[in-house]
Amino acid sequence: MSLENGRLYLDLGIGKGGQYIKNDPTDVLRIGGDSRQYPLLYIKGEYKIPGVRFDASLNGGKTFLPFADGSLNRVDIFFPHNTLLEALTISNHPLWTEFGRILQPEGSVQATFDVPQDGTRQIKVGKRLIDIPHPETRLWRTATDAGFSVNIKKLNAEEVEKIGSWYARR
């Protein structure tokens, strides 16, 4: 997939998306990425954007995001949770290698978090429940260790509501 004279964004872990998608500039093609098929069908119908499946639990350095080297301008991650959040906070996870492969040299990763009251996010990975204290800080540290400069936004409840994320409102 490519976009002539425009920008290509991968929205990783898109779920049901949100109002923010409708606010994209006209020169942006957003592609939803999720590990489940249902959200991809939903965003295609609701927002008219394409989707790709991925599995953040893959390991072994395999190429698992279906994009050519250097083809993306940005990877957006809104309110990561469960397997995706765990992967993003593990040093040397192959997902960071994939970001390096698919992003253009001037490409970026942008992560947006809602801020839990106590700063701890509980996630479900398989049958385990894991508490991740200050996940935004852990993601930033892991990204920095992997050689990335990541823009992290922390939103309060009012800001979360404004961008219309379905997951963050639960």
mmCIF file with all atom_site columns, N, CA and C in Angstrom, residues 110-146:
data_model
loop_
_atom_site.group_PDB
_atom_site.id
_atom_site.type_symbol
_atom_site.label_atom_id
_atom_site.label_alt_id
_atom_site.label_comp_id
_atom_site.label_asym_id
_atom_site.label_entity_id
_atom_site.label_seq_id
_atom_site.pdbx_PDB_ins_code
_atom_site.Cartn_x
_atom_site.Cartn_y
_atom_site.Cartn_z
_atom_site.occupancy
_atom_site.B_iso_or_equiv
_atom_site.pdbx_formal_charge
_atom_site.auth_seq_id
_atom_site.auth_comp_id
_atom_site.auth_asym_id
_atom_site.auth_atom_id
_atom_site.pdbx_PDB_model_num
ATOM 1   N N  . GLN A 1 110 ? 4.017  7.502   17.510 1.00 0.00 ? 110 GLN A N  1
ATOM 2   C CA . GLN A 1 110 ? 3.288  8.355   18.447 1.00 0.00 ? 110 GLN A CA 1
ATOM 3   C C  . GLN A 1 110 ? 2.365  7.480   19.278 1.00 0.00 ? 110 GLN A C  1
ATOM 4   N N  . ALA A 1 111 ? 2.532  7.506   20.588 1.00 0.00 ? 111 ALA A N  1
ATOM 5   C CA . ALA A 1 111 ? 1.699  6.715   21.496 1.00 0.00 ? 111 ALA A CA 1
ATOM 6   C C  . ALA A 1 111 ? 0.854  7.656   22.346 1.00 0.00 ? 111 ALA A C  1
ATOM 7   N N  . THR A 1 112 ? -0.433 7.345   22.453 1.00 0.00 ? 112 THR A N  1
ATOM 8   C CA . THR A 1 112 ? -1.356 8.155   23.240 1.00 0.00 ? 112 THR A CA 1
ATOM 9   C C  . THR A 1 112 ? -1.957 7.287   24.333 1.00 0.00 ? 112 THR A C  1
ATOM 10  N N  . PHE A 1 113 ? -1.877 7.779   25.551 1.00 0.00 ? 113 PHE A N  1
ATOM 11  C CA . PHE A 1 113 ? -2.382 7.045   26.708 1.00 0.00 ? 113 PHE A CA 1
ATOM 12  C C  . PHE A 1 113 ? -3.451 7.853   27.423 1.00 0.00 ? 113 PHE A C  1
ATOM 13  N N  . ASP A 1 114 ? -4.459 7.146   27.937 1.00 0.00 ? 114 ASP A N  1
ATOM 14  C CA . ASP A 1 114 ? -5.298 7.765   28.948 1.00 0.00 ? 114 ASP A CA 1
ATOM 15  C C  . ASP A 1 114 ? -4.568 7.521   30.266 1.00 0.00 ? 114 ASP A C  1
ATOM 16  N N  . VAL A 1 115 ? -4.686 8.417   31.189 1.00 0.00 ? 115 VAL A N  1
ATOM 17  C CA . VAL A 1 115 ? -3.893 8.340   32.414 1.00 0.00 ? 115 VAL A CA 1
ATOM 18  C C  . VAL A 1 115 ? -4.738 7.749   33.538 1.00 0.00 ? 115 VAL A C  1
ATOM 19  N N  . PRO A 1 116 ? -4.440 6.504   33.954 1.00 0.00 ? 116 PRO A N  1
ATOM 20  C CA . PRO A 1 116 ? -5.188 5.927   35.072 1.00 0.00 ? 116 PRO A CA 1
ATOM 21  C C  . PRO A 1 116 ? -4.956 6.745   36.346 1.00 0.00 ? 116 PRO A C  1
ATOM 22  N N  . GLN A 1 117 ? -5.948 6.778   37.201 1.00 0.00 ? 117 GLN A N  1
ATOM 23  C CA . GLN A 1 117 ? -5.869 7.562   38.431 1.00 0.00 ? 117 GLN A CA 1
ATOM 24  C C  . GLN A 1 117 ? -4.617 7.249   39.242 1.00 0.00 ? 117 GLN A C  1
ATOM 25  N N  . ASP A 1 118 ? -4.314 5.954   39.404 1.00 0.00 ? 118 ASP A N  1
ATOM 26  C CA . ASP A 1 118 ? -3.158 5.578   40.223 1.00 0.00 ? 118 ASP A CA 1
ATOM 27  C C  . ASP A 1 118 ? -1.894 5.341   39.399 1.00 0.00 ? 118 ASP A C  1
ATOM 28  N N  . GLY A 1 119 ? -1.978 5.550   38.093 1.00 0.00 ? 119 GLY A N  1
ATOM 29  C CA . GLY A 1 119 ? -0.803 5.392   37.238 1.00 0.00 ? 119 GLY A CA 1
ATOM 30  C C  . GLY A 1 119 ? -0.508 3.963   36.828 1.00 0.00 ? 119 GLY A C  1
ATOM 31  N N  . THR A 1 120 ? -1.361 3.008   37.201 1.00 0.00 ? 120 THR A N  1
ATOM 32  C CA . THR A 1 120 ? -1.126 1.595   36.887 1.00 0.00 ? 120 THR A CA 1
ATOM 33  C C  . THR A 1 120 ? -2.188 1.088   35.926 1.00 0.00 ? 120 THR A C  1
ATOM 34  N N  . ARG A 1 121 ? -1.767 0.400   34.883 1.00 0.00 ? 121 ARG A N  1
ATOM 35  C CA . ARG A 1 121 ? -2.685 -0.202  33.909 1.00 0.00 ? 121 ARG A CA 1
ATOM 36  C C  . ARG A 1 121 ? -2.679 -1.713  34.140 1.00 0.00 ? 121 ARG A C  1
ATOM 37  N N  . GLN A 1 122 ? -3.849 -2.309  34.291 1.00 0.00 ? 122 GLN A N  1
ATOM 38  C CA . GLN A 1 122 ? -3.932 -3.755  34.406 1.00 0.00 ? 122 GLN A CA 1
ATOM 39  C C  . GLN A 1 122 ? -4.284 -4.298  33.026 1.00 0.00 ? 122 GLN A C  1
ATOM 40  N N  . ILE A 1 123 ? -3.511 -5.268  32.569 1.00 0.00 ? 123 ILE A N  1
ATOM 41  C CA . ILE A 1 123 ? -3.760 -5.845  31.257 1.00 0.00 ? 123 ILE A CA 1
ATOM 42  C C  . ILE A 1 123 ? -3.939 -7.353  31.391 1.00 0.00 ? 123 ILE A C  1
ATOM 43  N N  . LYS A 1 124 ? -4.597 -7.923  30.400 1.00 0.00 ? 124 LYS A N  1
ATOM 44  C CA . LYS A 1 124 ? -4.785 -9.363  30.357 1.00 0.00 ? 124 LYS A CA 1
ATOM 45  C C  . LYS A 1 124 ? -3.948 -9.903  29.211 1.00 0.00 ? 124 LYS A C  1
ATOM 46  N N  . VAL A 1 125 ? -3.064 -10.810 29.536 1.00 0.00 ? 125 VAL A N  1
ATOM 47  C CA . VAL A 1 125 ? -2.226 -11.460 28.532 1.00 0.00 ? 125 VAL A CA 1
ATOM 48  C C  . VAL A 1 125 ? -2.446 -12.959 28.691 1.00 0.00 ? 125 VAL A C  1
ATOM 49  N N  . GLY A 1 126 ? -3.145 -13.537 27.711 1.00 0.00 ? 126 GLY A N  1
ATOM 50  C CA . GLY A 1 126 ? -3.562 -14.923 27.864 1.00 0.00 ? 126 GLY A CA 1
ATOM 51  C C  . GLY A 1 126 ? -4.532 -14.996 29.019 1.00 0.00 ? 126 GLY A C  1
ATOM 52  N N  . LYS A 1 127 ? -4.242 -15.835 30.005 1.00 0.00 ? 127 LYS A N  1
ATOM 53  C CA . LYS A 1 127 ? -5.095 -15.936 31.192 1.00 0.00 ? 127 LYS A CA 1
ATOM 54  C C  . LYS A 1 127 ? -4.521 -15.172 32.372 1.00 0.00 ? 127 LYS A C  1
ATOM 55  N N  . ARG A 1 128 ? -3.390 -14.486 32.152 1.00 0.00 ? 128 ARG A N  1
ATOM 56  C CA . ARG A 1 128 ? -2.739 -13.752 33.238 1.00 0.00 ? 128 ARG A CA 1
ATOM 57  C C  . ARG A 1 128 ? -3.217 -12.317 33.283 1.00 0.00 ? 128 ARG A C  1
ATOM 58  N N  . LEU A 1 129 ? -3.343 -11.775 34.484 1.00 0.00 ? 129 LEU A N  1
ATOM 59  C CA . LEU A 1 129 ? -3.563 -10.348 34.680 1.00 0.00 ? 129 LEU A CA 1
ATOM 60  C C  . LEU A 1 129 ? -2.245 -9.763  35.171 1.00 0.00 ? 129 LEU A C  1
ATOM 61  N N  . ILE A 1 130 ? -1.803 -8.700  34.511 1.00 0.00 ? 130 ILE A N  1
ATOM 62  C CA . ILE A 1 130 ? -0.522 -8.077  34.835 1.00 0.00 ? 130 ILE A CA 1
ATOM 63  C C  . ILE A 1 130 ? -0.763 -6.605  35.134 1.00 0.00 ? 130 ILE A C  1
ATOM 64  N N  . ASP A 1 131 ? -0.157 -6.118  36.199 1.00 0.00 ? 131 ASP A N  1
ATOM 65  C CA . ASP A 1 131 ? -0.181 -4.690  36.496 1.00 0.00 ? 131 ASP A CA 1
ATOM 66  C C  . ASP A 1 131 ? 1.077  -4.056  35.913 1.00 0.00 ? 131 ASP A C  1
ATOM 67  N N  . ILE A 1 132 ? 0.905  -3.041  35.093 1.00 0.00 ? 132 ILE A N  1
ATOM 68  C CA . ILE A 1 132 ? 2.050  -2.312  34.540 1.00 0.00 ? 132 ILE A CA 1
ATOM 69  C C  . ILE A 1 132 ? 1.997  -0.895  35.096 1.00 0.00 ? 132 ILE A C  1
ATOM 70  N N  . PRO A 1 133 ? 2.887  -0.600  36.055 1.00 0.00 ? 133 PRO A N  1
ATOM 71  C CA . PRO A 1 133 ? 2.898  0.766   36.580 1.00 0.00 ? 133 PRO A CA 1
ATOM 72  C C  . PRO A 1 133 ? 3.455  1.739   35.553 1.00 0.00 ? 133 PRO A C  1
ATOM 73  N N  . HIS A 1 134 ? 2.775  2.833   35.371 1.00 0.00 ? 134 HIS A N  1
ATOM 74  C CA . HIS A 1 134 ? 3.180  3.890   34.435 1.00 0.00 ? 134 HIS A CA 1
ATOM 75  C C  . HIS A 1 134 ? 3.613  3.316   33.081 1.00 0.00 ? 134 HIS A C  1
ATOM 76  N N  . PRO A 1 135 ? 2.666  2.703   32.353 1.00 0.00 ? 135 PRO A N  1
ATOM 77  C CA . PRO A 1 135 ? 3.017  2.073   31.077 1.00 0.00 ? 135 PRO A CA 1
ATOM 78  C C  . PRO A 1 135 ? 3.604  3.046   30.064 1.00 0.00 ? 135 PRO A C  1
ATOM 79  N N  . GLU A 1 136 ? 3.185  4.317   30.118 1.00 0.00 ? 136 GLU A N  1
ATOM 80  C CA . GLU A 1 136 ? 3.713  5.287   29.156 1.00 0.00 ? 136 GLU A CA 1
ATOM 81  C C  . GLU A 1 136 ? 5.211  5.501   29.372 1.00 0.00 ? 136 GLU A C  1
ATOM 82  N N  . THR A 1 137 ? 5.656  5.482   30.609 1.00 0.00 ? 137 THR A N  1
ATOM 83  C CA . THR A 1 137 ? 7.079  5.641   30.906 1.00 0.00 ? 137 THR A CA 1
ATOM 84  C C  . THR A 1 137 ? 7.855  4.408   30.466 1.00 0.00 ? 137 THR A C  1
ATOM 85  N N  . ARG A 1 138 ? 7.290  3.241   30.696 1.00 0.00 ? 138 ARG A N  1
ATOM 86  C CA . ARG A 1 138 ? 7.957  1.992   30.280 1.00 0.00 ? 138 ARG A CA 1
ATOM 87  C C  . ARG A 1 138 ? 8.065  1.916   28.761 1.00 0.00 ? 138 ARG A C  1
ATOM 88  N N  . LEU A 1 139 ? 6.994  2.308   28.061 1.00 0.00 ? 139 LEU A N  1
ATOM 89  C CA . LEU A 1 139 ? 7.039  2.300   26.599 1.00 0.00 ? 139 LEU A CA 1
ATOM 90  C C  . LEU A 1 139 ? 8.109  3.272   26.107 1.00 0.00 ? 139 LEU A C  1
ATOM 91  N N  . TRP A 1 140 ? 8.156  4.454   26.682 1.00 0.00 ? 140 TRP A N  1
ATOM 92  C CA . TRP A 1 140 ? 9.158  5.449   26.277 1.00 0.00 ? 140 TRP A CA 1
ATOM 93  C C  . TRP A 1 140 ? 10.564 4.914   26.503 1.00 0.00 ? 140 TRP A C  1
ATOM 94  N N  . ARG A 1 141 ? 10.802 4.308   27.654 1.00 0.00 ? 141 ARG A N  1
ATOM 95  C CA . ARG A 1 141 ? 12.131 3.773   27.972 1.00 0.00 ? 141 ARG A CA 1
ATOM 96  C C  . ARG A 1 141 ? 12.514 2.656   26.989 1.00 0.00 ? 141 ARG A C  1
ATOM 97  N N  . THR A 1 142 ? 11.577 1.757   26.704 1.00 0.00 ? 142 THR A N  1
ATOM 98  C CA . THR A 1 142 ? 11.840 0.658   25.776 1.00 0.00 ? 142 THR A CA 1
ATOM 99  C C  . THR A 1 142 ? 12.109 1.192   24.372 1.00 0.00 ? 142 THR A C  1
ATOM 100 N N  . ALA A 1 143 ? 11.333 2.174   23.958 1.00 0.00 ? 143 ALA A N  1
ATOM 101 C CA . ALA A 1 143 ? 11.523 2.774   22.628 1.00 0.00 ? 143 ALA A CA 1
ATOM 102 C C  . ALA A 1 143 ? 12.885 3.445   22.533 1.00 0.00 ? 143 ALA A C  1
ATOM 103 N N  . THR A 1 144 ? 13.263 4.163   23.567 1.00 0.00 ? 144 THR A N  1
ATOM 104 C CA . THR A 1 144 ? 14.564 4.834   23.583 1.00 0.00 ? 144 THR A CA 1
ATOM 105 C C  . THR A 1 144 ? 15.688 3.810   23.506 1.00 0.00 ? 144 THR A C  1
ATOM 106 N N  . ASP A 1 145 ? 15.554 2.727   24.259 1.00 0.00 ? 145 ASP A N  1
ATOM 107 C CA . ASP A 1 145 ? 16.561 1.661   24.219 1.00 0.00 ? 145 ASP A CA 1
ATOM 108 C C  . ASP A 1 145 ? 16.671 1.044   22.827 1.00 0.00 ? 145 ASP A C  1
ATOM 109 N N  . ALA A 1 146 ? 15.554 1.039   22.088 1.00 0.00 ? 146 ALA A N  1
ATOM 110 C CA . ALA A 1 146 ? 15.544 0.476   20.732 1.00 0.00 ? 146 ALA A CA 1
ATOM 111 C C  . ALA A 1 146 ? 15.977 1.502   19.684 1.00 0.00 ? 146 ALA A C  1
#
